[in-house]
Amino acid sequence: MVARRDPSLRERAAAQLRARQQRLTAGREQLIEVLAAADRPLTIPEILHRRRGLAQSSVYRNLVVLEDAGVVHRIVTHDEFARYELADELTGHHHHLVCATCGRVEDVPATAALEKSLDAAVARAARTSGFRTYHHRLDLVGVCSRCA
Amino acid sequence: MVARRDPSLRERAAAQLRARQQRLTAGREQLIEVLAAADRPLTIPEILHRRRGLAQSSVYRNLVVLEDAGVVHRIVTHDEFARYELADELTGHHHHLVCATCGRVEDVPATAALEKSLDAAVARAARTSGFRTYHHRLDLVGVCSRCA
DNA sequence: ATGAGTGCAAAGGCTTTGCATTAGG
DNA sequence: CCTAATGCAAAGCCTTTGCACTCAT
């Protein structure tokens, strides 16, 4: 995820927020920093552990704001916690390896060949359904090395 | 999903339950019937609405049993409720159209071409990660006709 | 009989919200 | 100044669990 080291990350996030009449406050900036530093989606307990000063309620509230602005994505697996990551637009499109046992999620980069097949599937589905599809989400479900 | 009208559905579900030392009770059979009659994953409120006699706690408990036995799959979108459907083994492999607005989920059949690409991606990911992947999950995210 | 399944009600736990305080423009 | 954001605590809400009763083997 080379884009995560992009120095303009902050600026791009700020722009996306401004477009929604939202500010890039200190708390929101810290969330972006934590998520940018991680190589996988994080739960809120994990975020709070990495930035001890943050208030839980503000984290929840700011993640909603950041998600509405398209800066972060929320993902839900089968375990108890939701997970957050920077949006594809900021870090590059990728898919997920999801551990069916512990819920852990890791990133896996998308490849051109696969994306081409997926785009075709999306187009086909759009034709045959009332849905207008915006993007796709591919999870590879298995067991992570920790749980194996 | 032609398999859903398969008269042996009940028998196959019973066999999967027996393999886990579980019985196909009346309550569990009703759950399978409701899910088989639906053409999309259902929330628990929806299930309770369609089978008024069922007790909420038993539904939750039995869906756990059925999921452990591989008879149903639980899927989580972005809205508040989990959704349940019969497992791929009973109804055929398929993907989902997920409405980003209301959380509604519809089925979309898998195609051979796409599955081939996906299998290749799964194999590649398995090589480069500590994950052992069992299956995949593809969601096409968009806006359904109701919310458009 | 005897353990599994059921149903009602209460408890759990992640997430959201109320409200007073603080910060930003 | 005045609206937005924050932080603490309390409330919400889906889901799980305790417990007594019933059913099937």
Coordinates of C-alpha atoms (C1' of nucleotides) in Angstrom, one line a residue:
Chain A
M1 CA 0.0 0.0 0.0
V2 CA 2.5 2.6 -1.1
A3 CA -0.1 5.3 -1.2
R4 CA -0.2 5.1 2.6
R5 CA 3.1 6.9 2.8
D6 CA 1.9 9.5 0.4
P7 CA 2.5 12.9 2.1
S8 CA -0.6 14.3 0.5
L9 CA -2.8 11.8 2.3
R10 CA -3.7 14.4 4.9
E11 CA -4.5 17.0 2.2
R12 CA -6.6 14.6 0.2
A13 CA -8.5 13.6 3.3
A14 CA -9.0 17.2 4.3
A15 CA -10.4 17.9 0.8
Q16 CA -12.9 15.1 1.0
L17 CA -14.0 16.3 4.4
R18 CA -14.4 19.9 3.2
A19 CA -16.5 18.7 0.3
R20 CA -18.9 17.4 3.0
Q21 CA -18.7 20.6 5.1
Q22 CA -16.6 18.8 7.6
R23 CA -13.3 19.8 9.2
L24 CA -10.1 17.9 9.6
T25 CA -9.9 18.2 13.4
A26 CA -7.1 16.8 15.6
G27 CA -9.0 13.8 16.5
R28 CA -9.9 12.9 12.9
E29 CA -6.3 13.4 11.9
Q30 CA -5.2 11.0 14.5
L31 CA -7.6 8.4 13.3
I32 CA -6.3 8.8 9.8
E33 CA -2.7 8.5 11.0
V34 CA -3.4 5.3 12.9
L35 CA -5.2 3.7 10.0
A36 CA -2.5 4.8 7.6
A37 CA 0.2 3.2 9.8
A38 CA -1.7 -0.1 10.0
D39 CA -1.4 -2.7 7.3
R40 CA -4.8 -4.1 8.0
P41 CA -8.2 -2.9 9.1
L42 CA -8.4 -2.1 12.8
T43 CA -11.1 -2.5 15.4
I44 CA -12.0 0.4 17.7
P45 CA -10.4 -1.2 20.7
E46 CA -7.2 -1.5 18.6
I47 CA -7.4 2.1 17.6
L48 CA -8.0 3.2 21.2
H49 CA -5.0 1.1 22.3
R50 CA -2.8 2.8 19.7
R51 CA -3.9 6.3 20.6
R52 CA -4.6 6.4 24.3
G53 CA -5.8 10.0 24.4
L54 CA -8.8 9.4 22.2
A55 CA -12.2 9.3 23.7
Q56 CA -14.2 6.3 22.6
S57 CA -17.4 8.2 21.8
S58 CA -15.4 10.7 19.6
V59 CA -13.8 7.8 17.8
Y60 CA -17.1 6.3 17.0
R61 CA -18.5 9.7 15.9
N62 CA -15.5 10.6 13.9
L63 CA -15.4 7.3 12.1
V64 CA -18.9 7.9 11.0
V65 CA -18.0 11.3 9.7
L66 CA -14.9 10.0 7.9
E67 CA -16.9 7.2 6.4
D68 CA -19.6 9.5 5.1
A69 CA -16.8 11.6 3.6
G70 CA -15.4 8.5 1.9
V71 CA -12.1 8.7 3.8
V72 CA -12.5 5.4 5.6
H73 CA -14.3 2.2 5.0
R74 CA -16.1 0.2 7.7
I75 CA -16.0 -3.6 7.3
V76 CA -17.8 -6.1 9.3
T77 CA -16.7 -9.7 9.7
H78 CA -18.3 -12.5 11.8
D79 CA -16.8 -11.5 15.1
E80 CA -18.0 -8.9 17.5
F81 CA -16.1 -5.8 16.3
A82 CA -16.4 -3.6 13.2
R83 CA -13.1 -2.8 11.5
Y84 CA -12.0 0.4 9.8
E85 CA -9.4 1.1 7.1
L86 CA -8.6 4.0 4.8
A87 CA -10.8 4.1 1.7
D88 CA -9.6 2.5 -1.5
E89 CA -9.4 6.0 -3.1
L90 CA -6.6 6.9 -0.6
T91 CA -4.7 3.7 -0.5
G92 CA -5.4 1.8 -3.7
H93 CA -8.0 -0.9 -4.4
H94 CA -7.5 -4.2 -2.6
H95 CA -9.3 -7.2 -1.2
H96 CA -9.3 -9.0 2.1
L97 CA -8.3 -12.2 3.7
V98 CA -10.7 -12.8 6.5
C99 CA -10.0 -15.3 9.3
A100 CA -13.2 -17.3 9.9
T101 CA -11.9 -18.2 13.4
C102 CA -10.8 -14.9 15.0
G103 CA -12.2 -12.3 12.5
R104 CA -8.7 -10.9 11.7
V105 CA -8.5 -9.2 8.4
E106 CA -5.5 -8.7 6.2
D107 CA -5.1 -6.8 2.9
V108 CA -4.3 -8.4 -0.4
P109 CA -3.7 -6.3 -3.4
A110 CA -6.0 -6.5 -6.4
T111 CA -4.6 -7.7 -9.7
A112 CA -5.5 -6.4 -13.1
A113 CA -6.7 -9.8 -14.4
L114 CA -9.0 -10.4 -11.5
E115 CA -10.3 -6.8 -11.7
K116 CA -11.2 -7.3 -15.3
S117 CA -13.3 -10.3 -14.5
L118 CA -14.9 -8.6 -11.7
D119 CA -15.8 -5.6 -13.7
A120 CA -17.4 -7.8 -16.2
A121 CA -19.4 -9.5 -13.5
V122 CA -20.5 -6.2 -12.1
A123 CA -21.7 -5.0 -15.5
R124 CA -23.6 -8.2 -16.0
A125 CA -25.3 -8.0 -12.6
A126 CA -26.2 -4.4 -13.2
R127 CA -28.0 -5.4 -16.4
T128 CA -30.0 -8.2 -14.9
S129 CA -31.0 -6.5 -11.6
G130 CA -32.5 -3.3 -10.4
F131 CA -29.2 -2.5 -8.7
R132 CA -26.9 0.2 -9.7
T133 CA -23.5 -1.1 -8.5
Y134 CA -20.8 1.3 -7.4
H135 CA -18.0 -1.0 -6.4
H136 CA -17.3 -4.5 -5.3
R137 CA -15.9 -6.3 -2.3
L138 CA -14.0 -9.5 -2.4
D139 CA -13.2 -11.5 0.7
L140 CA -11.1 -14.6 0.8
V141 CA -12.3 -16.5 3.8
G142 CA -10.0 -19.0 5.6
V143 CA -7.9 -19.5 8.7
C144 CA -5.0 -17.2 9.5
S145 CA -1.6 -18.3 10.6
R146 CA -2.3 -17.6 14.2
C147 CA -5.4 -19.7 14.3
A148 CA -4.2 -22.5 12.1
Chain B
M1 CA -31.6 -21.0 -7.3
V2 CA -33.2 -24.1 -8.6
A3 CA -31.8 -26.2 -5.8
R4 CA -34.1 -24.5 -3.4
R5 CA -37.0 -26.5 -4.7
D6 CA -35.1 -29.7 -4.5
P7 CA -37.3 -32.1 -2.4
S8 CA -34.2 -33.6 -0.9
L9 CA -33.2 -30.3 0.7
R10 CA -34.7 -31.5 4.0
E11 CA -32.8 -34.8 3.9
R12 CA -29.6 -33.2 3.1
A13 CA -29.9 -30.6 5.9
A14 CA -30.8 -33.4 8.3
A15 CA -27.7 -35.3 7.2
Q16 CA -25.5 -32.4 7.8
L17 CA -27.1 -31.9 11.2
R18 CA -26.7 -35.6 12.1
A19 CA -23.0 -35.4 11.2
R20 CA -22.7 -32.8 14.0
Q21 CA -24.8 -34.8 16.4
Q22 CA -27.7 -32.4 16.0
R23 CA -31.4 -33.1 15.3
L24 CA -33.6 -31.6 12.7
T25 CA -36.3 -30.4 15.0
A26 CA -39.5 -28.7 14.1
G27 CA -38.1 -25.2 14.8
R28 CA -35.0 -25.9 12.7
E29 CA -37.1 -27.3 9.9
Q30 CA -39.2 -24.2 9.8
L31 CA -36.1 -22.0 9.6
I32 CA -34.9 -24.0 6.6
E33 CA -38.3 -23.7 5.0
V34 CA -38.5 -20.0 5.4
L35 CA -35.0 -19.5 4.1
A36 CA -35.6 -21.8 1.2
A37 CA -38.7 -19.9 0.2
A38 CA -36.9 -16.6 0.2
D39 CA -34.9 -15.5 -2.8
R40 CA -32.6 -13.4 -0.7
P41 CA -31.0 -13.5 2.8
L42 CA -33.4 -12.7 5.6
T43 CA -32.9 -10.8 8.8
I44 CA -34.2 -12.3 12.1
P45 CA -37.1 -9.9 12.3
E46 CA -38.1 -10.9 8.8
I47 CA -37.9 -14.6 9.8
L48 CA -40.0 -14.0 12.9
H49 CA -42.5 -12.1 10.8
R50 CA -42.9 -15.0 8.3
R51 CA -43.3 -17.6 11.0
R52 CA -45.1 -16.0 13.9
G53 CA -45.0 -19.0 16.2
L54 CA -41.2 -19.0 16.5
A55 CA -39.5 -17.8 19.6
Q56 CA -36.8 -15.2 19.0
S57 CA -34.3 -16.9 21.3
S58 CA -34.8 -20.2 19.7
V59 CA -34.4 -18.7 16.3
Y60 CA -31.1 -17.2 17.3
R61 CA -29.9 -20.4 18.9
N62 CA -31.0 -22.6 16.0
L63 CA -29.4 -20.4 13.4
V64 CA -26.1 -20.9 15.3
V65 CA -26.6 -24.6 15.2
L66 CA -27.5 -24.6 11.5
E67 CA -24.6 -22.4 10.7
D68 CA -22.2 -24.7 12.6
A69 CA -23.6 -27.6 10.7
G70 CA -23.0 -25.7 7.4
V71 CA -26.7 -25.6 6.6
V72 CA -27.0 -21.8 6.7
H73 CA -24.7 -18.9 6.2
R74 CA -24.8 -15.7 8.2
I75 CA -23.9 -12.5 6.4
V76 CA -23.4 -9.1 7.8
T77 CA -23.8 -5.9 5.8
H78 CA -23.5 -2.4 7.0
D79 CA -26.9 -2.1 8.6
E80 CA -28.0 -3.2 12.0
F81 CA -29.2 -6.8 11.3
A82 CA -27.4 -10.0 10.4
R83 CA -28.9 -11.9 7.5
Y84 CA -29.2 -15.6 7.0
E85 CA -29.5 -17.8 3.9
L86 CA -29.1 -21.4 3.1
A87 CA -25.5 -22.4 2.5
D88 CA -24.0 -22.6 -0.9
E89 CA -23.8 -26.4 -0.7
L90 CA -27.6 -26.6 -0.6
T91 CA -28.5 -23.9 -3.0
G92 CA -25.6 -23.4 -5.4
H93 CA -22.8 -20.9 -5.2
H94 CA -23.8 -17.3 -5.7
H95 CA -22.8 -13.8 -4.9
H96 CA -24.6 -10.8 -3.5
L97 CA -25.8 -7.4 -4.5
V98 CA -25.8 -5.3 -1.4
C99 CA -27.7 -2.0 -1.1
A100 CA -25.4 0.5 0.5
T101 CA -28.4 2.5 1.6
C102 CA -30.8 0.1 3.2
G103 CA -28.7 -3.0 3.6
R104 CA -30.9 -5.2 1.5
V105 CA -29.2 -8.1 -0.1
E106 CA -30.1 -10.0 -3.3
D107 CA -28.6 -13.1 -4.8
V108 CA -26.7 -13.1 -8.1
P109 CA -25.6 -16.4 -9.6
A110 CA -22.0 -17.1 -10.1
T111 CA -20.6 -17.6 -13.6
A112 CA -17.9 -20.1 -14.6
A113 CA -15.6 -17.4 -16.1
L114 CA -15.7 -15.3 -13.0
E115 CA -15.2 -18.3 -10.7
K116 CA -12.2 -19.3 -12.6
S117 CA -10.6 -15.9 -12.1
L118 CA -11.5 -16.0 -8.4
D119 CA -10.0 -19.4 -7.9
A120 CA -6.8 -18.1 -9.4
A121 CA -6.8 -15.2 -7.1
V122 CA -7.5 -17.4 -4.1
A123 CA -4.6 -19.6 -5.0
R124 CA -2.3 -16.6 -5.4
A125 CA -3.3 -15.1 -2.1
A126 CA -2.9 -18.4 -0.3
R127 CA 0.7 -18.6 -1.6
T128 CA 1.7 -15.2 -0.5
S129 CA 0.0 -15.1 2.9
G130 CA -0.2 -17.2 6.0
F131 CA -3.9 -17.8 5.3
R132 CA -5.4 -21.0 4.2
T133 CA -8.4 -19.9 2.3
Y134 CA -11.6 -22.1 2.2
H135 CA -13.9 -20.0 0.1
H136 CA -14.6 -16.5 -1.2
R137 CA -17.3 -14.0 -0.9
L138 CA -18.1 -11.4 -3.5
D139 CA -20.4 -8.5 -2.9
L140 CA -21.4 -6.0 -5.5
V141 CA -22.3 -2.9 -3.6
G142 CA -24.7 -0.3 -5.0
V143 CA -28.2 1.1 -4.6
C144 CA -31.2 -1.1 -5.0
S145 CA -34.3 -0.2 -7.0
R146 CA -36.2 0.8 -3.9
C147 CA -33.6 3.2 -2.7
A148 CA -32.6 4.7 -6.0
Chain C
dA1 C1' -35.9 -41.3 32.7
dT2 C1' -32.6 -38.1 30.8
dG3 C1' -30.4 -35.1 27.9
dA4 C1' -31.7 -31.9 24.0
dG5 C1' -34.7 -28.3 22.6
dT6 C1' -37.9 -24.5 23.7
dG7 C1' -39.7 -20.1 25.4
dC8 C1' -39.8 -16.2 28.4
dA9 C1' -37.4 -12.8 30.5
dA10 C1' -33.2 -10.7 31.9
dA11 C1' -28.5 -9.7 31.0
dG12 C1' -24.4 -8.6 27.8
dG13 C1' -21.7 -5.8 24.9
dC14 C1' -20.8 -3.0 21.0
dT15 C1' -22.4 1.3 19.6
dT16 C1' -25.1 5.6 19.9
dT17 C1' -26.8 9.6 22.2
dG18 C1' -27.6 13.5 25.8
dC19 C1' -25.5 17.2 27.7
dA20 C1' -22.3 20.4 29.4
dT21 C1' -17.7 22.1 28.0
dT22 C1' -14.1 23.5 24.8
dA23 C1' -12.2 24.8 20.4
dG24 C1' -12.3 26.8 15.8
dG25 C1' -13.6 30.6 12.3
Chain D
dC1 C1' -19.7 35.0 19.4
dC2 C1' -21.7 30.8 17.5
dT3 C1' -21.6 26.7 15.5
dA4 C1' -19.0 22.4 15.5
dA5 C1' -16.5 19.0 18.1
dT6 C1' -15.3 16.7 22.3
dG7 C1' -15.6 13.8 26.5
dC8 C1' -18.0 11.5 30.0
dA9 C1' -21.7 8.9 31.3
dA10 C1' -26.0 6.9 30.4
dA11 C1' -29.1 4.7 27.2
dG12 C1' -30.1 1.7 23.0
dC13 C1' -30.5 -2.3 20.5
dC14 C1' -29.3 -6.7 18.5
dT15 C1' -27.9 -10.7 20.4
dT16 C1' -26.9 -14.0 24.0
dT17 C1' -27.8 -16.4 28.3
dG18 C1' -30.2 -18.4 32.7
dC19 C1' -33.6 -21.2 34.0
dA20 C1' -37.6 -23.9 34.2
dC21 C1' -40.6 -26.7 31.2
dT22 C1' -41.4 -29.9 27.4
dC23 C1' -40.3 -33.3 24.1
dA24 C1' -38.1 -37.1 22.0
dT25 C1' -35.4 -41.3 22.5

